[in-house]
Amino acid sequence: MKSIRRFIIILAWLLTMPFIASAQSDTIVSLITCAPGSDIYELEGHTALRIRSPRFDVAVSYGVFDFNSPNFVYRFVKGETDYMCAAIPWQIFVEGYKADGRRVVEQVLDLDSAQTRKLVELVDNNLLPQNRVYRYNYVKDNCATRPLSIIEQAMGDSIRLAPVDFDTRSYTASFRDVMRHYHRNYPWYQFGIDLALGSGIDYPISNREYVFAPVLLEQQMTEATAGGNKIVKGTEVIVGDDSWDCVDSATPFFLTPMFVGWVVFALLLWATVCDNRRGRVSRWIDATYFGVLGLAGLLITYLVFISVHEATSPNYLIIWLNPFCLIPTIFIWLKKCKIVVLSYQIINFAAVLILSLVWLWLPQSANAAFLPFVLGDMLRSASYIKLNFPKVANHGK
């Protein structure tokens, strides 16, 4: 609800104030960083530019979107993630974050009058109706990378960012590692990301690429330089302090994907033991389980072959989750199609087993909670093969 209210305010401002006034010598530009929020699209924080003078004071945000726009969810999944640039009155902007309990930090930029004028011209151009909508990319072109690019263009020089202090591991983090850090209290959200996004977010990222996360951009800008001179000349906490944290507390273990996965595996194991004692397959178990895998496979297939998200392909999970998983769901009820289901289960068991054995050498990181679901898949395939292969073989004779 809070997001919808905020968007209505922003949209109203878009309709009444398409441009910022021309910059004068008393115009001050700042980089604004808002601490992470509780909604999933707020977990890395938010970045904006503050432009102020005695005549106006606005926050320029590149993170505006409308959930209520036609086919928003479909277009977002397809990769048509259209976000907007908006100029919001500073008090309205900051009060929204104060109400949400999110800390707001201002880093005043050391720009001369020519650089300030250039930056305002660039922002004015972005706010034009024909330019304000852009194709958002979660890690390459977002609410943090755009303001940094604007600052760089205005300065006419490349910014040398301070080394990011993200973790102390012996290897360089990937985009997925950073996401997992900030999504650690939202395991189902990260589980979905790890399903949907392929190896495109798993390479070791450069110091510059960390800026996709606004809170890391703030850290890097503290000691950033251009032409040997520091860019930030002053930092102030506008709202809250370091204790302000409105991110939800950690999800209880019994509600996490890992716990649910092992519960599902235990049920599949129990069903398999019962099936082998009776000498026949519980068709409703396989129809349900492989049906769920097949539906997930349809989504992954769509993301790999149709979506324009650059990070969704290649996705090696398609070897495990694909539309062919629906074969048992449909054909297990037809006695004449037993050979079809058996053929699928043999191929599926072999493919998933090989995928599991070589996964460590693939350029894609897997969510640990996938393990019980993968084991459940192989368990049911192996059980079906064991119980039905002799029957099919004897029938063939």
PDB file of C-alpha atoms in Angstrom, residues 27-250:
ATOM      1  CA  THR A  27      22.851  24.950  -6.875  1.00  0.00           C
ATOM      2  CA  ILE A  28      24.010  21.987  -4.779  1.00  0.00           C
ATOM      3  CA  VAL A  29      23.967  18.380  -5.977  1.00  0.00           C
ATOM      4  CA  SER A  30      24.062  15.383  -3.645  1.00  0.00           C
ATOM      5  CA  LEU A  31      23.942  11.634  -3.928  1.00  0.00           C
ATOM      6  CA  ILE A  32      21.182  10.248  -1.728  1.00  0.00           C
ATOM      7  CA  THR A  33      21.203   6.687  -0.411  1.00  0.00           C
ATOM      8  CA  CYS A  34      18.185   5.159   1.293  1.00  0.00           C
ATOM      9  CA  ALA A  35      18.689   2.116   3.504  1.00  0.00           C
ATOM     10  CA  PRO A  36      17.086  -1.206   2.565  1.00  0.00           C
ATOM     11  CA  GLY A  37      13.357  -1.572   3.099  1.00  0.00           C
ATOM     12  CA  SER A  38      11.100  -4.514   3.853  1.00  0.00           C
ATOM     13  CA  ASP A  39       9.665  -4.958   0.341  1.00  0.00           C
ATOM     14  CA  ILE A  40      11.611  -7.288  -1.960  1.00  0.00           C
ATOM     15  CA  TYR A  41      12.450  -4.512  -4.444  1.00  0.00           C
ATOM     16  CA  GLU A  42      13.930  -2.436  -1.589  1.00  0.00           C
ATOM     17  CA  LEU A  43      16.383  -4.979  -0.187  1.00  0.00           C
ATOM     18  CA  GLU A  44      19.538  -3.377  -1.626  1.00  0.00           C
ATOM     19  CA  GLY A  45      18.362   0.146  -0.785  1.00  0.00           C
ATOM     20  CA  HIS A  46      17.693   3.010  -3.181  1.00  0.00           C
ATOM     21  CA  THR A  47      19.735   5.806  -4.765  1.00  0.00           C
ATOM     22  CA  ALA A  48      18.621   9.249  -5.919  1.00  0.00           C
ATOM     23  CA  LEU A  49      20.133  12.616  -6.805  1.00  0.00           C
ATOM     24  CA  ARG A  50      19.212  15.660  -4.745  1.00  0.00           C
ATOM     25  CA  ILE A  51      19.364  18.981  -6.610  1.00  0.00           C
ATOM     26  CA  ARG A  52      18.647  22.097  -4.573  1.00  0.00           C
ATOM     27  CA  SER A  53      18.931  25.867  -4.615  1.00  0.00           C
ATOM     28  CA  PRO A  54      16.996  28.692  -2.932  1.00  0.00           C
ATOM     29  CA  ARG A  55      14.369  28.266  -5.698  1.00  0.00           C
ATOM     30  CA  PHE A  56      13.784  24.509  -5.645  1.00  0.00           C
ATOM     31  CA  ASP A  57      14.724  21.311  -3.838  1.00  0.00           C
ATOM     32  CA  VAL A  58      14.015  17.987  -5.546  1.00  0.00           C
ATOM     33  CA  ALA A  59      15.056  14.346  -5.478  1.00  0.00           C
ATOM     34  CA  VAL A  60      15.591  12.783  -8.886  1.00  0.00           C
ATOM     35  CA  SER A  61      14.849   9.076  -8.789  1.00  0.00           C
ATOM     36  CA  TYR A  62      15.431   6.476 -11.514  1.00  0.00           C
ATOM     37  CA  GLY A  63      13.486   3.802  -9.645  1.00  0.00           C
ATOM     38  CA  VAL A  64       9.847   4.660 -10.330  1.00  0.00           C
ATOM     39  CA  PHE A  65       7.517   1.970 -11.661  1.00  0.00           C
ATOM     40  CA  ASP A  66       3.793   1.309 -11.728  1.00  0.00           C
ATOM     41  CA  PHE A  67       2.431  -2.068 -10.613  1.00  0.00           C
ATOM     42  CA  ASN A  68      -0.937  -1.038 -12.028  1.00  0.00           C
ATOM     43  CA  SER A  69       0.242  -0.492 -15.590  1.00  0.00           C
ATOM     44  CA  PRO A  70      -1.243  -2.932 -18.157  1.00  0.00           C
ATOM     45  CA  ASN A  71       0.305  -6.425 -18.036  1.00  0.00           C
ATOM     46  CA  PHE A  72       2.997  -5.265 -15.605  1.00  0.00           C
ATOM     47  CA  VAL A  73       3.808  -8.722 -14.218  1.00  0.00           C
ATOM     48  CA  TYR A  74       3.880 -10.385 -17.657  1.00  0.00           C
ATOM     49  CA  ARG A  75       6.108  -7.670 -19.117  1.00  0.00           C
ATOM     50  CA  PHE A  76       8.393  -7.773 -16.076  1.00  0.00           C
ATOM     51  CA  VAL A  77       8.854 -11.557 -16.409  1.00  0.00           C
ATOM     52  CA  LYS A  78       9.434 -11.164 -20.140  1.00  0.00           C
ATOM     53  CA  GLY A  79      12.168  -8.636 -19.424  1.00  0.00           C
ATOM     54  CA  GLU A  80      10.278  -5.542 -20.552  1.00  0.00           C
ATOM     55  CA  THR A  81      11.060  -3.832 -17.260  1.00  0.00           C
ATOM     56  CA  ASP A  82      10.207  -0.212 -17.931  1.00  0.00           C
ATOM     57  CA  TYR A  83      11.109   2.175 -15.122  1.00  0.00           C
ATOM     58  CA  MET A  84      10.853   5.961 -15.046  1.00  0.00           C
ATOM     59  CA  CYS A  85      12.944   8.930 -14.047  1.00  0.00           C
ATOM     60  CA  ALA A  86      11.027  11.329 -11.789  1.00  0.00           C
ATOM     61  CA  ALA A  87      11.671  14.605  -9.970  1.00  0.00           C
ATOM     62  CA  ILE A  88      10.003  14.565  -6.560  1.00  0.00           C
ATOM     63  CA  PRO A  89       9.844  17.453  -4.079  1.00  0.00           C
ATOM     64  CA  TRP A  90      12.514  16.732  -1.496  1.00  0.00           C
ATOM     65  CA  GLN A  91      10.238  16.881   1.529  1.00  0.00           C
ATOM     66  CA  ILE A  92       7.753  14.453  -0.010  1.00  0.00           C
ATOM     67  CA  PHE A  93      10.596  12.109  -0.948  1.00  0.00           C
ATOM     68  CA  VAL A  94      12.319  12.127   2.429  1.00  0.00           C
ATOM     69  CA  GLU A  95       9.118  11.948   4.482  1.00  0.00           C
ATOM     70  CA  GLY A  96       8.172   8.746   2.675  1.00  0.00           C
ATOM     71  CA  TYR A  97      11.383   7.063   3.812  1.00  0.00           C
ATOM     72  CA  LYS A  98      11.063   8.474   7.298  1.00  0.00           C
ATOM     73  CA  ALA A  99       7.582   7.004   7.562  1.00  0.00           C
ATOM     74  CA  ASP A 100       8.936   3.638   6.431  1.00  0.00           C
ATOM     75  CA  GLY A 101      11.706   3.745   9.059  1.00  0.00           C
ATOM     76  CA  ARG A 102      14.516   3.819   6.501  1.00  0.00           C
ATOM     77  CA  ARG A 103      17.759   5.722   7.067  1.00  0.00           C
ATOM     78  CA  VAL A 104      18.607   8.364   4.444  1.00  0.00           C
ATOM     79  CA  VAL A 105      22.208   9.512   3.865  1.00  0.00           C
ATOM     80  CA  GLU A 106      23.259  12.548   1.823  1.00  0.00           C
ATOM     81  CA  GLN A 107      26.690  12.803   0.194  1.00  0.00           C
ATOM     82  CA  VAL A 108      27.255  16.342  -1.105  1.00  0.00           C
ATOM     83  CA  LEU A 109      29.216  16.330  -4.366  1.00  0.00           C
ATOM     84  CA  ASP A 110      32.141  18.652  -5.018  1.00  0.00           C
ATOM     85  CA  LEU A 111      31.117  19.987  -8.440  1.00  0.00           C
ATOM     86  CA  ASP A 112      32.042  23.321  -9.959  1.00  0.00           C
ATOM     87  CA  SER A 113      29.403  25.528 -11.603  1.00  0.00           C
ATOM     88  CA  ALA A 114      30.020  24.137 -15.114  1.00  0.00           C
ATOM     89  CA  GLN A 115      29.749  20.547 -13.900  1.00  0.00           C
ATOM     90  CA  THR A 116      26.606  21.358 -11.940  1.00  0.00           C
ATOM     91  CA  ARG A 117      25.029  23.029 -14.969  1.00  0.00           C
ATOM     92  CA  LYS A 118      25.899  20.017 -17.129  1.00  0.00           C
ATOM     93  CA  LEU A 119      24.410  17.599 -14.605  1.00  0.00           C
ATOM     94  CA  VAL A 120      21.144  19.550 -14.430  1.00  0.00           C
ATOM     95  CA  GLU A 121      20.966  19.636 -18.230  1.00  0.00           C
ATOM     96  CA  LEU A 122      21.403  15.860 -18.335  1.00  0.00           C
ATOM     97  CA  VAL A 123      18.697  15.370 -15.707  1.00  0.00           C
ATOM     98  CA  ASP A 124      16.368  17.772 -17.530  1.00  0.00           C
ATOM     99  CA  ASN A 125      16.829  15.716 -20.672  1.00  0.00           C
ATOM    100  CA  ASN A 126      16.074  12.489 -18.774  1.00  0.00           C
ATOM    101  CA  LEU A 127      12.857  14.034 -17.430  1.00  0.00           C
ATOM    102  CA  LEU A 128      11.470  14.823 -20.878  1.00  0.00           C
ATOM    103  CA  PRO A 129       8.308  12.761 -21.565  1.00  0.00           C
ATOM    104  CA  GLN A 130       9.996  10.992 -24.470  1.00  0.00           C
ATOM    105  CA  ASN A 131      13.073  10.138 -22.358  1.00  0.00           C
ATOM    106  CA  ARG A 132      11.846   9.499 -18.823  1.00  0.00           C
ATOM    107  CA  VAL A 133      11.028   5.799 -19.400  1.00  0.00           C
ATOM    108  CA  TYR A 134      14.007   3.463 -19.694  1.00  0.00           C
ATOM    109  CA  ARG A 135      14.555  -0.280 -19.871  1.00  0.00           C
ATOM    110  CA  TYR A 136      15.592  -1.225 -16.349  1.00  0.00           C
ATOM    111  CA  ASN A 137      18.190  -3.936 -15.792  1.00  0.00           C
ATOM    112  CA  TYR A 138      18.502  -5.268 -12.244  1.00  0.00           C
ATOM    113  CA  VAL A 139      22.315  -5.373 -12.221  1.00  0.00           C
ATOM    114  CA  LYS A 140      23.462  -3.330 -15.232  1.00  0.00           C
ATOM    115  CA  ASP A 141      21.154  -0.312 -15.490  1.00  0.00           C
ATOM    116  CA  ASN A 142      19.168   0.581 -12.394  1.00  0.00           C
ATOM    117  CA  CYS A 143      18.415   3.283  -9.837  1.00  0.00           C
ATOM    118  CA  ALA A 144      22.044   3.315  -8.639  1.00  0.00           C
ATOM    119  CA  THR A 145      24.011   2.940 -11.864  1.00  0.00           C
ATOM    120  CA  ARG A 146      22.078   5.748 -13.607  1.00  0.00           C
ATOM    121  CA  PRO A 147      22.875   8.512 -11.077  1.00  0.00           C
ATOM    122  CA  LEU A 148      26.538   7.446 -11.061  1.00  0.00           C
ATOM    123  CA  SER A 149      26.619   7.634 -14.865  1.00  0.00           C
ATOM    124  CA  ILE A 150      25.008  11.096 -14.789  1.00  0.00           C
ATOM    125  CA  ILE A 151      27.612  12.341 -12.292  1.00  0.00           C
ATOM    126  CA  GLU A 152      30.421  10.967 -14.440  1.00  0.00           C
ATOM    127  CA  GLN A 153      29.080  12.579 -17.600  1.00  0.00           C
ATOM    128  CA  ALA A 154      28.725  15.915 -15.806  1.00  0.00           C
ATOM    129  CA  MET A 155      32.287  15.769 -14.492  1.00  0.00           C
ATOM    130  CA  GLY A 156      33.663  14.749 -17.875  1.00  0.00           C
ATOM    131  CA  ASP A 157      35.937  12.268 -16.186  1.00  0.00           C
ATOM    132  CA  SER A 158      35.844   8.657 -15.026  1.00  0.00           C
ATOM    133  CA  ILE A 159      35.202   8.141 -11.330  1.00  0.00           C
ATOM    134  CA  ARG A 160      37.652   5.991  -9.419  1.00  0.00           C
ATOM    135  CA  LEU A 161      35.522   4.238  -6.813  1.00  0.00           C
ATOM    136  CA  ALA A 162      36.909   3.173  -3.447  1.00  0.00           C
ATOM    137  CA  PRO A 163      37.356  -0.585  -3.013  1.00  0.00           C
ATOM    138  CA  VAL A 164      34.150  -2.126  -1.751  1.00  0.00           C
ATOM    139  CA  ASP A 165      34.217  -3.750   1.673  1.00  0.00           C
ATOM    140  CA  PHE A 166      31.684  -6.480   0.985  1.00  0.00           C
ATOM    141  CA  ASP A 167      33.180  -9.633   2.482  1.00  0.00           C
ATOM    142  CA  THR A 168      36.532 -11.178   3.375  1.00  0.00           C
ATOM    143  CA  ARG A 169      36.365 -14.349   1.328  1.00  0.00           C
ATOM    144  CA  SER A 170      39.303 -15.433  -0.771  1.00  0.00           C
ATOM    145  CA  TYR A 171      37.434 -14.997  -4.044  1.00  0.00           C
ATOM    146  CA  THR A 172      35.652 -12.112  -5.733  1.00  0.00           C
ATOM    147  CA  ALA A 173      31.906 -12.058  -5.224  1.00  0.00           C
ATOM    148  CA  SER A 174      29.384 -12.400  -8.035  1.00  0.00           C
ATOM    149  CA  PHE A 175      26.121 -10.539  -8.507  1.00  0.00           C
ATOM    150  CA  ARG A 176      24.353 -13.565  -7.023  1.00  0.00           C
ATOM    151  CA  ASP A 177      26.606 -13.485  -3.937  1.00  0.00           C
ATOM    152  CA  VAL A 178      25.693  -9.850  -3.313  1.00  0.00           C
ATOM    153  CA  MET A 179      22.001 -10.617  -3.781  1.00  0.00           C
ATOM    154  CA  ARG A 180      22.183 -13.521  -1.342  1.00  0.00           C
ATOM    155  CA  HIS A 181      23.795 -11.260   1.236  1.00  0.00           C
ATOM    156  CA  TYR A 182      20.991  -8.713   1.114  1.00  0.00           C
ATOM    157  CA  HIS A 183      18.236 -11.316   0.641  1.00  0.00           C
ATOM    158  CA  ARG A 184      19.371 -13.539   3.504  1.00  0.00           C
ATOM    159  CA  ASN A 185      16.175 -12.878   5.495  1.00  0.00           C
ATOM    160  CA  TYR A 186      14.039 -13.576   2.410  1.00  0.00           C
ATOM    161  CA  PRO A 187      15.015 -17.152   1.433  1.00  0.00           C
ATOM    162  CA  TRP A 188      11.981 -17.783  -0.789  1.00  0.00           C
ATOM    163  CA  TYR A 189      12.735 -14.654  -2.807  1.00  0.00           C
ATOM    164  CA  GLN A 190      16.338 -15.759  -3.298  1.00  0.00           C
ATOM    165  CA  PHE A 191      15.135 -19.290  -4.071  1.00  0.00           C
ATOM    166  CA  GLY A 192      13.030 -17.827  -6.897  1.00  0.00           C
ATOM    167  CA  ILE A 193      15.958 -15.734  -8.177  1.00  0.00           C
ATOM    168  CA  ASP A 194      18.228 -18.781  -8.167  1.00  0.00           C
ATOM    169  CA  LEU A 195      15.618 -20.686 -10.184  1.00  0.00           C
ATOM    170  CA  ALA A 196      14.953 -17.945 -12.707  1.00  0.00           C
ATOM    171  CA  LEU A 197      18.385 -16.404 -13.290  1.00  0.00           C
ATOM    172  CA  GLY A 198      21.123 -18.406 -14.966  1.00  0.00           C
ATOM    173  CA  SER A 199      24.892 -18.175 -15.146  1.00  0.00           C
ATOM    174  CA  GLY A 200      24.826 -14.541 -16.312  1.00  0.00           C
ATOM    175  CA  ILE A 201      24.993 -13.329 -12.689  1.00  0.00           C
ATOM    176  CA  ASP A 202      27.674 -15.751 -11.504  1.00  0.00           C
ATOM    177  CA  TYR A 203      30.929 -14.342 -12.848  1.00  0.00           C
ATOM    178  CA  PRO A 204      33.330 -12.510 -10.482  1.00  0.00           C
ATOM    179  CA  ILE A 205      32.314  -8.854 -10.707  1.00  0.00           C
ATOM    180  CA  SER A 206      34.627  -5.871 -10.847  1.00  0.00           C
ATOM    181  CA  ASN A 207      34.768  -3.196  -8.178  1.00  0.00           C
ATOM    182  CA  ARG A 208      32.681  -0.972 -10.469  1.00  0.00           C
ATOM    183  CA  GLU A 209      29.920  -3.544 -10.843  1.00  0.00           C
ATOM    184  CA  TYR A 210      29.213  -3.590  -7.120  1.00  0.00           C
ATOM    185  CA  VAL A 211      27.436  -0.262  -7.541  1.00  0.00           C
ATOM    186  CA  PHE A 212      24.252  -2.011  -8.669  1.00  0.00           C
ATOM    187  CA  ALA A 213      23.525  -2.239  -4.930  1.00  0.00           C
ATOM    188  CA  PRO A 214      22.839   1.337  -3.674  1.00  0.00           C
ATOM    189  CA  VAL A 215      24.224   0.683  -0.194  1.00  0.00           C
ATOM    190  CA  LEU A 216      27.526  -0.414  -1.734  1.00  0.00           C
ATOM    191  CA  LEU A 217      27.595   2.626  -4.030  1.00  0.00           C
ATOM    192  CA  GLU A 218      27.315   4.849  -0.952  1.00  0.00           C
ATOM    193  CA  GLN A 219      30.269   3.031   0.601  1.00  0.00           C
ATOM    194  CA  GLN A 220      32.377   3.337  -2.555  1.00  0.00           C
ATOM    195  CA  MET A 221      31.586   7.025  -3.075  1.00  0.00           C
ATOM    196  CA  THR A 222      32.924   7.983   0.361  1.00  0.00           C
ATOM    197  CA  GLU A 223      36.531   7.934  -0.890  1.00  0.00           C
ATOM    198  CA  ALA A 224      35.853   8.078  -4.639  1.00  0.00           C
ATOM    199  CA  THR A 225      37.986  10.389  -6.754  1.00  0.00           C
ATOM    200  CA  ALA A 226      38.037  11.941 -10.209  1.00  0.00           C
ATOM    201  CA  GLY A 227      41.177  13.565 -11.563  1.00  0.00           C
ATOM    202  CA  GLY A 228      42.851  12.882  -8.231  1.00  0.00           C
ATOM    203  CA  ASN A 229      40.265  14.887  -6.253  1.00  0.00           C
ATOM    204  CA  LYS A 230      37.645  13.516  -3.876  1.00  0.00           C
ATOM    205  CA  ILE A 231      34.117  13.752  -5.233  1.00  0.00           C
ATOM    206  CA  VAL A 232      32.211  13.811  -1.936  1.00  0.00           C
ATOM    207  CA  LYS A 233      32.936  16.870   0.182  1.00  0.00           C
ATOM    208  CA  GLY A 234      30.496  16.157   2.981  1.00  0.00           C
ATOM    209  CA  THR A 235      28.239  13.387   4.316  1.00  0.00           C
ATOM    210  CA  GLU A 236      25.184  13.775   6.519  1.00  0.00           C
ATOM    211  CA  VAL A 237      22.589  11.359   7.848  1.00  0.00           C
ATOM    212  CA  ILE A 238      19.303  13.116   6.973  1.00  0.00           C
ATOM    213  CA  VAL A 239      16.935  10.567   8.468  1.00  0.00           C
ATOM    214  CA  GLY A 240      17.568   8.049  11.246  1.00  0.00           C
ATOM    215  CA  ASP A 241      20.881   6.517  12.261  1.00  0.00           C
ATOM    216  CA  ASP A 242      22.767   3.245  11.940  1.00  0.00           C
ATOM    217  CA  SER A 243      20.214   1.532  14.177  1.00  0.00           C
ATOM    218  CA  TRP A 244      17.372   2.187  11.734  1.00  0.00           C
ATOM    219  CA  ASP A 245      16.545  -1.105  10.049  1.00  0.00           C
ATOM    220  CA  CYS A 246      13.108  -1.938   8.725  1.00  0.00           C
ATOM    221  CA  VAL A 247      14.126  -5.122   6.910  1.00  0.00           C
ATOM    222  CA  ASP A 248      12.074  -8.081   8.131  1.00  0.00           C
ATOM    223  CA  SER A 249      13.688 -10.394  10.660  1.00  0.00           C
ATOM    224  CA  ALA A 250      15.079 -13.726   9.519  1.00  0.00           C
TER     225      ALA A 250
END
